[in-house]
């Protein structure tokens, strides 16, 4: 369920926000700023939607990295040294999830930074 939500909702939302930011048209910038500027409250802490998704992606990315590089290489192969289909399937899924999280993390950090750069007042003295 979590991977379905990330792959089919959070990542496409990030791509849409990024596309709106890159258009260069002020009305579309305001829409993307509204999405990125939404706040999420977790107890006393308030963060923007983009930072919440980036933090969530970073935490899950760390978990997937540990599973991918430390738990999956513990030598559970067959007597001839080959991995079974089930082990290869599990490794493939972990790698897929890791790449989805890499993309999602980079996308939302880029959206957050681009939105903050584009919302600065322009210096007309130059």
PDB file of C-alpha atoms in Angstrom:
ATOM      1  CA  UNK A   1       0.000   0.000   0.000  1.00  0.00           C
ATOM      2  CA  UNK A   2       2.773   2.452   0.898  1.00  0.00           C
ATOM      3  CA  UNK A   3       4.652   1.853  -2.371  1.00  0.00           C
ATOM      4  CA  UNK A   4       1.469   2.210  -4.373  1.00  0.00           C
ATOM      5  CA  UNK A   5       0.814   5.579  -2.735  1.00  0.00           C
ATOM      6  CA  UNK A   6       4.378   6.769  -3.340  1.00  0.00           C
ATOM      7  CA  UNK A   7       4.580   5.552  -6.942  1.00  0.00           C
ATOM      8  CA  UNK A   8       1.092   6.564  -8.095  1.00  0.00           C
ATOM      9  CA  UNK A   9       0.269   9.639  -5.986  1.00  0.00           C
ATOM     10  CA  UNK A  10       3.201  11.348  -4.259  1.00  0.00           C
ATOM     11  CA  UNK A  11       5.715  11.114  -7.124  1.00  0.00           C
ATOM     12  CA  UNK A  12       3.227  12.254  -9.841  1.00  0.00           C
ATOM     13  CA  UNK A  13       2.159  15.138  -7.581  1.00  0.00           C
ATOM     14  CA  UNK A  14       5.816  16.102  -7.265  1.00  0.00           C
ATOM     15  CA  UNK A  15       6.283  15.921 -11.039  1.00  0.00           C
ATOM     16  CA  UNK A  16       3.213  18.110 -11.575  1.00  0.00           C
ATOM     17  CA  UNK A  17       4.435  20.670  -9.033  1.00  0.00           C
ATOM     18  CA  UNK A  18       7.881  20.647 -10.635  1.00  0.00           C
ATOM     19  CA  UNK A  19       6.369  21.115 -14.114  1.00  0.00           C
ATOM     20  CA  UNK A  20       4.287  24.060 -12.874  1.00  0.00           C
ATOM     21  CA  UNK A  21       7.369  25.633 -11.308  1.00  0.00           C
ATOM     22  CA  UNK A  22       9.365  25.298 -14.507  1.00  0.00           C
ATOM     23  CA  UNK A  23       6.769  26.952 -16.768  1.00  0.00           C
ATOM     24  CA  UNK A  24       7.839  30.491 -15.913  1.00  0.00           C
ATOM     25  CA  UNK A  25       4.242  31.682 -15.718  1.00  0.00           C
ATOM     26  CA  UNK A  26       3.265  33.429 -12.469  1.00  0.00           C
ATOM     27  CA  UNK A  27      -0.269  31.938 -12.084  1.00  0.00           C
ATOM     28  CA  UNK A  28       1.143  28.417 -12.321  1.00  0.00           C
ATOM     29  CA  UNK A  29       3.932  29.330  -9.906  1.00  0.00           C
ATOM     30  CA  UNK A  30       1.324  30.406  -7.378  1.00  0.00           C
ATOM     31  CA  UNK A  31      -0.440  27.043  -7.670  1.00  0.00           C
ATOM     32  CA  UNK A  32       2.779  25.135  -7.084  1.00  0.00           C
ATOM     33  CA  UNK A  33       3.723  27.469  -4.201  1.00  0.00           C
ATOM     34  CA  UNK A  34       0.342  26.750  -2.636  1.00  0.00           C
ATOM     35  CA  UNK A  35       0.948  22.996  -2.815  1.00  0.00           C
ATOM     36  CA  UNK A  36       4.538  23.200  -1.567  1.00  0.00           C
ATOM     37  CA  UNK A  37       3.542  25.715   1.111  1.00  0.00           C
ATOM     38  CA  UNK A  38       0.936  23.482   2.728  1.00  0.00           C
ATOM     39  CA  UNK A  39       1.947  22.824   6.309  1.00  0.00           C
ATOM     40  CA  UNK A  40       1.904  19.521   8.122  1.00  0.00           C
ATOM     41  CA  UNK A  41       1.852  19.541  11.927  1.00  0.00           C
ATOM     42  CA  UNK A  42       3.368  16.684  13.858  1.00  0.00           C
ATOM     43  CA  UNK A  43       2.929  17.560  17.492  1.00  0.00           C
ATOM     44  CA  UNK A  44       4.585  20.930  18.103  1.00  0.00           C
ATOM     45  CA  UNK A  45       6.612  20.734  14.884  1.00  0.00           C
ATOM     46  CA  UNK A  46       5.300  22.384  11.701  1.00  0.00           C
ATOM     47  CA  UNK A  47       6.895  21.650   8.347  1.00  0.00           C
ATOM     48  CA  UNK A  48       5.898  22.264   4.757  1.00  0.00           C
ATOM     49  CA  UNK A  49       4.412  19.459   2.681  1.00  0.00           C
ATOM     50  CA  UNK A  50       7.547  19.231   0.560  1.00  0.00           C
ATOM     51  CA  UNK A  51       9.805  18.886   3.597  1.00  0.00           C
ATOM     52  CA  UNK A  52       7.450  16.347   5.209  1.00  0.00           C
ATOM     53  CA  UNK A  53       7.525  14.161   2.095  1.00  0.00           C
ATOM     54  CA  UNK A  54      11.307  14.598   1.802  1.00  0.00           C
ATOM     55  CA  UNK A  55      11.820  13.650   5.469  1.00  0.00           C
ATOM     56  CA  UNK A  56       9.521  10.654   5.110  1.00  0.00           C
ATOM     57  CA  UNK A  57      11.354   9.586   1.943  1.00  0.00           C
ATOM     58  CA  UNK A  58      14.745  10.009   3.659  1.00  0.00           C
ATOM     59  CA  UNK A  59      13.696   7.842   6.597  1.00  0.00           C
ATOM     60  CA  UNK A  60      12.281   5.097   4.386  1.00  0.00           C
ATOM     61  CA  UNK A  61      15.306   5.434   2.059  1.00  0.00           C
ATOM     62  CA  UNK A  62      17.594   4.762   5.035  1.00  0.00           C
ATOM     63  CA  UNK A  63      15.542   1.704   5.952  1.00  0.00           C
ATOM     64  CA  UNK A  64      15.637   0.366   2.388  1.00  0.00           C
ATOM     65  CA  UNK A  65      19.388   1.022   2.129  1.00  0.00           C
ATOM     66  CA  UNK A  66      20.015  -0.999   5.277  1.00  0.00           C
ATOM     67  CA  UNK A  67      17.864  -3.847   3.962  1.00  0.00           C
ATOM     68  CA  UNK A  68      19.437  -3.740   0.554  1.00  0.00           C
ATOM     69  CA  UNK A  69      23.095  -3.624   1.516  1.00  0.00           C
ATOM     70  CA  UNK A  70      23.324  -5.236   4.929  1.00  0.00           C
ATOM     71  CA  UNK A  71      20.518  -7.755   5.366  1.00  0.00           C
ATOM     72  CA  UNK A  72      20.370  -9.115   1.823  1.00  0.00           C
ATOM     73  CA  UNK A  73      24.091  -9.897   1.490  1.00  0.00           C
ATOM     74  CA  UNK A  74      24.431 -12.254   4.437  1.00  0.00           C
ATOM     75  CA  UNK A  75      25.331 -15.289   2.327  1.00  0.00           C
ATOM     76  CA  UNK A  76      21.975 -17.064   2.258  1.00  0.00           C
ATOM     77  CA  UNK A  77      22.657 -18.669  -1.074  1.00  0.00           C
ATOM     78  CA  UNK A  78      22.352 -22.274  -2.120  1.00  0.00           C
ATOM     79  CA  UNK A  79      25.155 -24.776  -1.711  1.00  0.00           C
ATOM     80  CA  UNK A  80      26.557 -23.886  -5.131  1.00  0.00           C
ATOM     81  CA  UNK A  81      26.577 -20.176  -4.318  1.00  0.00           C
ATOM     82  CA  UNK A  82      23.556 -19.212  -6.419  1.00  0.00           C
ATOM     83  CA  UNK A  83      20.619 -17.197  -5.162  1.00  0.00           C
ATOM     84  CA  UNK A  84      17.147 -18.667  -5.394  1.00  0.00           C
ATOM     85  CA  UNK A  85      14.400 -17.002  -7.394  1.00  0.00           C
ATOM     86  CA  UNK A  86      12.723 -15.842  -4.197  1.00  0.00           C
ATOM     87  CA  UNK A  87      15.928 -14.158  -2.994  1.00  0.00           C
ATOM     88  CA  UNK A  88      16.443 -12.487  -6.365  1.00  0.00           C
ATOM     89  CA  UNK A  89      12.816 -11.313  -6.380  1.00  0.00           C
ATOM     90  CA  UNK A  90      13.201  -9.798  -2.910  1.00  0.00           C
ATOM     91  CA  UNK A  91      16.440  -8.077  -3.905  1.00  0.00           C
ATOM     92  CA  UNK A  92      14.870  -6.720  -7.100  1.00  0.00           C
ATOM     93  CA  UNK A  93      11.928  -5.279  -5.100  1.00  0.00           C
ATOM     94  CA  UNK A  94      14.260  -3.672  -2.575  1.00  0.00           C
ATOM     95  CA  UNK A  95      16.327  -2.128  -5.372  1.00  0.00           C
ATOM     96  CA  UNK A  96      13.189  -0.889  -7.127  1.00  0.00           C
ATOM     97  CA  UNK A  97      11.894   0.696  -3.913  1.00  0.00           C
ATOM     98  CA  UNK A  98      15.306   2.250  -3.293  1.00  0.00           C
ATOM     99  CA  UNK A  99      15.315   3.915  -6.714  1.00  0.00           C
ATOM    100  CA  UNK A 100      11.724   5.143  -6.284  1.00  0.00           C
ATOM    101  CA  UNK A 101      12.736   6.728  -2.991  1.00  0.00           C
ATOM    102  CA  UNK A 102      15.861   8.286  -4.541  1.00  0.00           C
ATOM    103  CA  UNK A 103      13.711   9.884  -7.217  1.00  0.00           C
ATOM    104  CA  UNK A 104      11.036  11.001  -4.759  1.00  0.00           C
ATOM    105  CA  UNK A 105      13.558  12.488  -2.330  1.00  0.00           C
ATOM    106  CA  UNK A 106      15.387  14.422  -5.032  1.00  0.00           C
ATOM    107  CA  UNK A 107      12.142  15.586  -6.623  1.00  0.00           C
ATOM    108  CA  UNK A 108      10.617  17.024  -3.447  1.00  0.00           C
ATOM    109  CA  UNK A 109      13.872  18.643  -2.302  1.00  0.00           C
ATOM    110  CA  UNK A 110      14.117  20.246  -5.746  1.00  0.00           C
ATOM    111  CA  UNK A 111      10.508  21.439  -5.535  1.00  0.00           C
ATOM    112  CA  UNK A 112      11.107  22.921  -2.095  1.00  0.00           C
ATOM    113  CA  UNK A 113      14.299  24.710  -3.159  1.00  0.00           C
ATOM    114  CA  UNK A 114      12.959  25.936  -6.509  1.00  0.00           C
ATOM    115  CA  UNK A 115       9.816  27.251  -4.850  1.00  0.00           C
ATOM    116  CA  UNK A 116      11.836  29.132  -2.245  1.00  0.00           C
ATOM    117  CA  UNK A 117      14.111  30.596  -4.930  1.00  0.00           C
ATOM    118  CA  UNK A 118      11.230  31.656  -7.165  1.00  0.00           C
ATOM    119  CA  UNK A 119       9.283  33.234  -4.306  1.00  0.00           C
ATOM    120  CA  UNK A 120      12.109  35.650  -3.457  1.00  0.00           C
ATOM    121  CA  UNK A 121      11.442  39.245  -4.406  1.00  0.00           C
ATOM    122  CA  UNK A 122      13.309  40.220  -7.544  1.00  0.00           C
ATOM    123  CA  UNK A 123      16.110  42.756  -7.214  1.00  0.00           C
ATOM    124  CA  UNK A 124      15.358  45.419  -9.845  1.00  0.00           C
ATOM    125  CA  UNK A 125      18.451  47.529  -9.116  1.00  0.00           C
ATOM    126  CA  UNK A 126      20.708  45.415 -11.316  1.00  0.00           C
TER     127      UNK A 126
END
